[in-house]
Amino acid sequence: MKNWQKFAAAALAGSMALVGCSNNGGGEASSTAAAGDASKGKVYYLNFKPEADAAWQEMAKKYTEETGTEVQIVTAASGNYETTLMSEMGKSSAPTLFQVNGPVGLKNWEDYAYNLADTPIVSELTSKDYTLTSSNGDTAAIAYAVESYGIITNVELLEKAGYTTDDIQSFEDLKKVAEDIQSRKDELGFAAFTSAGMDGSSDWRFKTHLANMPLYFEYKEDGVSDKEELKGTYLDNYRQIFDLYINNSTTPGADLASKTADDSEREFTSGEAVFFQNGSWEYNNLIDAGMTDDQITMIPIYIGAGDEANQGLTTGTENYWVVNKDANPDDIAATLEFMNWMVTNKEGTTFMADKLGLTIPFKKAKESPNVFVKKDIELTAEGKTPVSWNFPTMPSEEWKNGVGAALTAYAADPTDANWDAVVSAFVDGWKAEKELTK
């Protein structure tokens, strides 16, 4: 394992110069920093989020222009990050910065993880809880974003249908409102839900994010944060929320296998549906499509479990940065400086807040204009309990794919037998995949 002190002179000097720029409010890197040690190295970031690719490309170009440090951003296709990472790490010009989704993801990559313990960026975290530790005790990864997801709601359409979000405080409320809207869709001109697309660009919303809900309630009931075997206590609740989606949608269940994330987003932005399950990361896409802050909000995903009156949005992270310890020393120094700049420099923090719509867990974070982030803060201030992100404990991508395939078959033909296949993929598949990670 390389030691941080080996690169301290290069990285720390550069980061101090850049922080100095942020303190004067200009957000501009000095020519000294541009010509400094970090310019000997380059940054290659393998990005996890396709929806953020354009923003990252723009920022990389600007950073290179201002500092002289080359930054290459490569974005993996949706659902293919792990495969892309394996391929890229086998190359001589491997990523210097990549992402894992949590403790389970880190297990696969901790041998490549540079020890971040004494680096400047770790000292900028608001809490050490936002770090992941490897099996040998190193600080192997740091969270760079905290996000929320739920059911994005077009409040104008909801009001046109005769309701407000105050009318939706539980699963039963949501079911009543959605089914009423769907029954009047020809009269109203819109459906309740956007398509629950099961194409690879969209199925993560249901095989991962929606699947988090029964996991959360089972973990909470049993007082644990992970399990080797699941009981499937709340899978009936998982079924009823998924049924609500597919039975009150713009699209028949038989057609969902080919429906994409873009389809669902377009249906929402064009006013074809009131509800759209997605997250705070979707905010800029909706605004860019012409929607306004006054039109949109986010409500919790209710599944008929727990204390729904006090449930908040689902809030957490699967966004952890890892620096490749096997990269060239100059590239490591450049990468550490780039990371620190992103979370301390005014221009970097503005990009994270405004362009990516992220809440970052760092001391110099800029308040996000994102209405979904603000809603999470508002609900938490009211005493609502955020639902934790538990899908970083999901055993593998294979498990998710098994659940996704079963959900797709069920959506096309929602029989008890097909739901039994979902339960088997969820429970039996979990046990099998967890055993492989031991």
XYZ file of C-alpha atoms in Angstrom:
438
model
C 0.000 0.000 0.000
C 1.438 3.358 -0.970
C 1.573 5.953 1.789
C -0.182 9.334 1.532
C 2.867 11.109 2.856
C 4.715 10.023 -0.264
C 2.500 12.401 -2.247
C 1.740 15.048 0.385
C 4.010 17.745 -1.018
C 2.384 17.537 -4.420
C -1.237 17.099 -3.489
C -1.425 19.254 -0.380
C 0.364 22.192 -1.951
C -1.966 22.088 -4.908
C -5.093 21.718 -2.787
C -4.060 24.630 -0.528
C -3.567 26.823 -3.571
C -7.004 25.877 -4.841
C -8.689 26.345 -1.463
C -7.108 29.779 -1.369
C -8.864 30.539 -4.629
C -12.175 29.432 -3.173
C -11.677 31.696 -0.166
C -11.440 34.745 -2.386
C -14.766 33.736 -3.917
C -13.567 33.632 -7.478
C -13.524 29.895 -7.990
C -10.622 30.337 -10.407
C -7.461 28.278 -10.167
C -4.282 30.290 -10.261
C -1.691 29.837 -12.976
C 0.704 28.690 -10.249
C -1.592 25.828 -9.359
C -2.048 25.014 -13.015
C 1.677 24.702 -13.455
C 2.240 22.920 -10.134
C 2.949 19.308 -9.257
C -0.535 18.059 -10.114
C -0.007 19.092 -13.729
C 2.467 16.215 -13.994
C -0.384 13.818 -13.478
C -3.830 13.312 -14.948
C -7.249 12.245 -13.732
C -9.405 9.487 -15.187
C -12.814 9.279 -13.491
C -15.150 6.397 -14.322
C -18.557 7.959 -13.747
C -21.487 5.907 -12.439
C -24.397 8.134 -13.499
C -25.269 8.362 -17.216
C -27.711 11.195 -16.527
C -24.810 13.317 -15.224
C -22.387 12.626 -18.087
C -22.863 15.938 -19.928
C -22.383 17.945 -16.736
C -19.219 16.047 -15.792
C -17.771 16.470 -19.289
C -18.342 20.209 -19.094
C -16.732 20.442 -15.656
C -13.737 18.324 -16.706
C -13.088 20.630 -19.637
C -13.313 23.707 -17.429
C -11.034 22.228 -14.765
C -8.426 21.337 -17.373
C -8.557 24.834 -18.861
C -8.102 26.443 -15.447
C -5.522 24.140 -13.880
C -3.713 22.516 -16.772
C -4.497 19.072 -15.349
C -6.008 16.654 -17.832
C -9.319 15.164 -16.632
C -10.912 12.344 -18.575
C -14.499 11.348 -17.752
C -15.784 8.014 -18.997
C -19.393 7.119 -18.204
C -20.579 3.538 -17.972
C -23.892 2.590 -19.560
C -26.807 2.226 -17.164
C -26.664 -1.085 -15.305
C -23.159 -1.873 -16.595
C -20.902 -0.026 -14.180
C -19.346 -3.083 -12.531
C -18.695 -4.744 -15.887
C -17.187 -1.562 -17.294
C -15.032 -1.076 -14.203
C -13.657 -4.621 -14.450
C -12.785 -4.018 -18.083
C -11.192 -0.616 -17.507
C -9.160 -1.697 -14.485
C -7.501 -4.340 -16.630
C -6.044 -1.691 -18.926
C -2.695 0.043 -18.602
C -4.494 3.407 -18.472
C -6.962 2.373 -15.753
C -9.239 4.818 -13.911
C -7.535 6.808 -11.185
C -10.905 7.471 -9.560
C -13.900 5.157 -9.507
C -16.999 4.397 -7.479
C -18.389 1.673 -5.233
C -21.922 1.522 -3.903
C -21.148 0.642 -0.289
C -19.560 -2.058 1.869
C -20.575 -4.909 -0.440
C -19.194 -3.139 -3.499
C -15.997 -2.268 -1.668
C -15.282 -5.940 -0.947
C -14.674 -6.464 -4.668
C -12.281 -3.535 -4.992
C -10.566 -2.917 -1.673
C -7.284 -4.342 -2.964
C -7.164 -1.415 -5.402
C -8.124 1.223 -2.825
C -5.665 3.921 -1.865
C -5.676 4.731 1.870
C -7.372 8.120 2.141
C -7.014 8.371 5.938
C -4.670 11.370 6.086
C -5.717 13.154 2.907
C -7.125 16.701 2.966
C -10.497 15.638 1.547
C -11.255 13.362 4.508
C -10.712 16.264 6.916
C -13.386 18.169 4.960
C -16.111 15.569 5.647
C -18.848 16.629 8.048
C -18.719 13.164 9.634
C -16.405 10.173 9.491
C -19.599 8.118 9.082
C -19.271 8.980 5.402
C -16.195 6.790 5.002
C -15.834 3.071 4.321
C -13.081 1.034 5.934
C -11.362 -1.894 4.250
C -10.687 -5.224 5.954
C -7.179 -4.055 6.904
C -8.447 -0.849 8.521
C -7.646 1.619 5.734
C -10.004 4.456 4.826
C -10.786 2.982 1.442
C -13.717 5.084 0.206
C -15.561 8.317 0.975
C -19.144 9.290 0.214
C -19.364 12.300 -2.057
C -23.147 12.714 -2.172
C -26.280 12.194 -0.140
C -29.424 11.798 -2.231
C -33.133 11.172 -1.781
C -35.728 9.345 -3.810
C -39.468 8.850 -3.658
C -42.466 9.493 -5.888
C -41.974 12.683 -7.885
C -45.350 14.378 -8.209
C -46.746 16.917 -10.668
C -48.749 19.030 -8.222
C -50.581 20.892 -11.006
C -51.967 17.682 -12.475
C -52.737 16.361 -8.999
C -54.765 19.485 -8.245
C -56.497 19.233 -11.619
C -57.620 15.774 -10.511
C -59.005 17.274 -7.295
C -56.242 16.423 -4.820
C -53.187 17.822 -3.082
C -50.221 16.029 -1.542
C -51.876 16.548 1.855
C -54.369 13.904 0.734
C -51.580 11.317 0.426
C -50.166 10.271 3.788
C -50.225 6.477 3.446
C -50.346 3.640 0.955
C -54.127 3.497 1.199
C -54.310 7.212 0.410
C -51.974 6.791 -2.558
C -53.964 3.819 -3.835
C -57.260 5.695 -3.568
C -55.917 8.755 -5.400
C -54.045 6.800 -8.102
C -56.936 4.481 -8.899
C -59.368 7.408 -9.076
C -57.088 9.307 -11.454
C -56.616 6.217 -13.604
C -60.363 5.619 -13.781
C -60.759 9.162 -15.167
C -57.646 9.226 -17.359
C -59.574 9.781 -20.592
C -61.478 12.666 -19.040
C -58.429 14.171 -17.327
C -55.988 13.570 -20.170
C -53.335 11.889 -18.023
C -52.673 8.672 -16.123
C -51.619 8.161 -12.510
C -48.103 6.738 -12.994
C -45.464 6.900 -15.689
C -44.421 3.564 -17.167
C -42.557 1.267 -14.788
C -40.083 0.468 -17.536
C -38.108 -2.740 -17.125
C -35.555 -1.970 -19.840
C -31.986 -1.946 -18.522
C -31.974 1.860 -18.346
C -34.983 1.887 -16.018
C -35.364 -1.399 -14.143
C -32.980 -0.281 -11.362
C -35.838 1.868 -10.103
C -37.738 -1.279 -9.137
C -35.236 -4.126 -8.677
C -33.023 -1.889 -6.533
C -34.701 1.300 -5.307
C -38.209 -0.079 -4.813
C -36.754 -3.343 -3.497
C -35.090 -1.268 -0.775
C -38.479 -0.717 0.848
C -39.208 -4.305 1.984
C -35.546 -4.631 2.965
C -35.724 -1.490 5.102
C -38.780 -2.627 7.017
C -37.458 -6.172 7.562
C -34.101 -4.846 8.789
C -35.848 -2.338 11.041
C -38.198 -4.932 12.520
C -35.318 -7.295 13.242
C -32.949 -4.575 14.481
C -30.191 -5.346 11.963
C -28.380 -3.571 9.139
C -27.713 -6.620 6.940
C -28.704 -10.282 6.683
C -27.320 -13.482 5.297
C -30.882 -14.778 4.815
C -34.146 -12.898 4.333
C -37.570 -13.839 5.635
C -39.393 -11.788 3.006
C -41.708 -10.343 5.654
C -42.710 -7.343 3.575
C -42.801 -8.816 0.087
C -46.601 -8.654 0.011
C -46.181 -4.900 0.503
C -43.639 -4.848 -2.322
C -46.214 -6.546 -4.502
C -48.996 -4.120 -3.721
C -46.963 -1.009 -4.524
C -45.648 -2.586 -7.747
C -49.228 -3.599 -8.652
C -50.301 -0.002 -8.089
C -47.598 1.180 -10.485
C -48.310 -1.270 -13.293
C -52.120 -1.210 -13.053
C -52.436 2.581 -13.058
C -49.886 3.544 -15.656
C -49.490 5.117 -19.066
C -48.418 1.695 -20.349
C -49.883 -1.845 -20.154
C -47.791 -4.280 -18.138
C -47.116 -6.457 -21.169
C -45.244 -3.555 -22.784
C -43.049 -2.625 -19.835
C -40.135 -4.897 -20.787
C -39.070 -2.468 -23.508
C -39.937 0.804 -21.793
C -36.905 2.946 -20.959
C -35.985 5.555 -18.366
C -36.268 8.187 -21.109
C -39.810 7.045 -21.863
C -40.825 7.437 -18.244
C -39.177 10.829 -17.943
C -40.777 12.061 -21.168
C -44.217 10.905 -20.022
C -43.790 12.931 -16.850
C -42.405 16.106 -18.390
C -45.061 16.107 -21.114
C -47.878 15.856 -18.575
C -48.985 12.305 -19.341
C -48.836 11.187 -15.704
C -48.971 12.592 -12.179
C -46.478 10.284 -10.451
C -42.928 9.251 -11.367
C -40.744 7.163 -9.051
C -37.258 8.629 -9.164
C -34.751 10.640 -7.161
C -33.284 14.044 -6.457
C -30.767 13.458 -9.274
C -33.658 13.820 -11.744
C -34.274 17.463 -10.832
C -32.101 19.128 -13.470
C -33.517 16.928 -16.220
C -37.046 18.020 -15.321
C -36.087 21.697 -15.182
C -34.189 21.434 -18.469
C -37.338 19.943 -20.012
C -39.274 23.080 -19.078
C -40.833 22.173 -15.743
C -40.710 24.636 -12.842
C -40.139 24.321 -9.110
C -43.793 25.174 -8.502
C -44.937 22.185 -10.566
C -43.010 19.443 -8.819
C -42.495 17.902 -5.408
C -41.636 14.509 -3.965
C -43.626 12.293 -1.599
C -42.475 9.149 0.223
C -42.901 5.707 -1.296
C -45.641 4.244 0.876
C -46.002 0.451 0.812
C -48.425 -0.031 3.696
C -45.773 -0.776 6.320
C -44.409 0.934 9.406
C -45.404 4.327 10.777
C -46.470 5.940 7.515
C -47.655 9.129 9.208
C -44.053 9.796 10.175
C -42.253 8.417 7.114
C -39.893 10.622 5.160
C -38.151 10.242 1.824
C -35.642 7.481 1.184
C -32.315 9.166 1.856
C -28.741 7.925 1.779
C -25.929 7.201 -0.610
C -24.359 4.575 -2.805
C -21.890 7.113 -4.137
C -18.417 6.406 -2.721
C -15.208 7.565 -4.342
C -12.214 5.216 -4.421
C -8.742 6.238 -5.617
C -6.780 3.584 -7.504
C -3.637 2.899 -5.450
C -1.970 1.249 -8.453
C -2.132 4.408 -10.541
C 0.967 6.451 -11.328
C 2.013 8.499 -8.225
C 1.609 11.775 -10.115
C -1.867 10.683 -11.242
C -2.809 9.866 -7.643
C -1.673 13.328 -6.550
C -3.645 14.953 -9.395
C -6.729 12.889 -8.552
C -6.620 13.766 -4.852
C -6.295 17.432 -5.747
C -9.227 17.199 -8.182
C -11.438 15.544 -5.555
C -10.557 18.133 -2.939
C -11.247 20.953 -5.389
C -14.690 19.542 -6.171
C -15.777 19.734 -2.531
C -13.956 22.863 -1.291
C -13.612 25.271 -4.206
C -16.570 27.584 -4.825
C -16.831 26.577 -8.467
C -16.613 22.885 -7.578
C -19.243 23.018 -4.846
C -21.510 25.093 -7.088
C -21.206 22.425 -9.772
C -22.056 19.658 -7.297
C -25.086 21.560 -5.978
C -26.459 23.268 -9.079
C -25.435 21.056 -11.988
C -25.651 17.658 -10.286
C -28.289 18.603 -7.717
C -26.330 16.880 -4.961
C -26.090 17.436 -1.250
C -22.459 16.755 -0.473
C -21.334 15.794 3.070
C -18.483 18.310 3.200
C -17.958 21.440 5.298
C -17.935 23.869 2.369
C -21.012 22.421 0.646
C -23.284 24.853 -1.140
C -26.994 24.663 -0.401
C -28.697 22.948 -3.311
C -31.505 24.711 -5.229
C -32.987 21.238 -5.819
C -36.625 21.216 -4.595
C -36.395 17.484 -3.843
C -33.390 18.037 -1.577
C -35.301 20.847 0.120
C -38.315 18.572 0.583
C -36.154 15.978 2.323
C -34.799 18.646 4.669
C -38.322 19.963 5.298
C -39.786 16.548 6.114
C -36.874 15.697 8.395
C -37.296 19.044 10.212
C -40.964 18.130 10.750
C -39.860 14.978 12.538
C -40.419 12.531 9.689
C -38.005 9.599 9.690
C -36.011 9.186 6.465
C -35.967 5.650 5.068
C -32.370 4.445 4.896
C -30.689 3.191 1.738
C -30.112 -0.515 2.277
C -29.405 -1.635 -1.266
C -25.646 -1.283 -0.762
C -26.116 -4.503 1.259
C -27.651 -6.285 -1.724
C -25.322 -9.208 -2.414
C -24.628 -8.737 -6.112
C -25.703 -7.378 -9.455
C -26.746 -10.927 -10.287
C -29.273 -10.835 -7.450
C -30.722 -7.573 -8.730
C -30.936 -8.961 -12.252
C -32.765 -12.046 -11.001
C -35.318 -9.910 -9.194
C -35.628 -7.630 -12.239
C -36.260 -10.524 -14.624
C -38.929 -11.941 -12.313
C -40.593 -8.526 -11.954
C -40.644 -8.123 -15.741
C -42.372 -11.485 -16.190
C -44.834 -10.614 -13.438
C -45.649 -7.215 -14.975
C -46.518 -8.929 -18.255
C -48.659 -11.566 -16.522
C -49.389 -10.678 -12.868
C -50.348 -14.105 -11.544
C -49.669 -15.582 -8.119
C -47.327 -18.101 -9.730
C -45.285 -15.329 -11.314
C -45.150 -13.452 -8.020
C -43.887 -16.622 -6.356
C -40.989 -16.404 -8.810
C -40.289 -12.840 -7.622
C -40.290 -14.038 -4.006
C -37.916 -16.873 -4.888
C -35.548 -14.524 -6.713
C -35.672 -12.158 -3.752
C -35.274 -14.623 -0.874
C -33.592 -17.715 -2.329
C -31.456 -15.660 -4.682
C -30.324 -13.485 -1.773
C -29.159 -16.480 0.257
C -27.323 -18.007 -2.685
C -25.533 -14.784 -3.624
C -24.638 -13.941 -0.020
C -23.000 -17.356 0.311
C -20.822 -16.588 -2.706
C -19.514 -13.395 -1.049
C -18.270 -15.180 2.095
